[in-house]
Phi, psi and omega in degrees: 000102191260187193214114190280143170325323149315340184272292183295352158268329172296302179305312177278331147317332198256357156296306247253331160293308149346289142007294189267336168278329157277354168299297195293342209263317166319328205255327187270028177255154193259354170264350171276268238294319176303161193288359193275342182266144187256140182318318211302301198317324195282322180317275156007307181286261188342306148316317187290295164343292201322305206272017159230014096353306198308303199253038167297304204251169194250088195262142162315122149274057159291103187291135222246356184274316201269200196291297183309306185290327141349292165343312188275295176286329170273000000 
């Protein structure tokens, strides 16, 4: 199986949405938002949860720089 640049960009965009949403959720969790939990641990936990959730859901392919992508973010 060969991965082309377009496939890698598509996979990056589809993984970006759950990564941002899970990261935002972990920032909002009171236990993980204190200073005792370092940023590295939060980023690692976000990456781990993203890798676990990513294959379970059919994520839409939305370019985050497009108008539709910006409307999803904001």
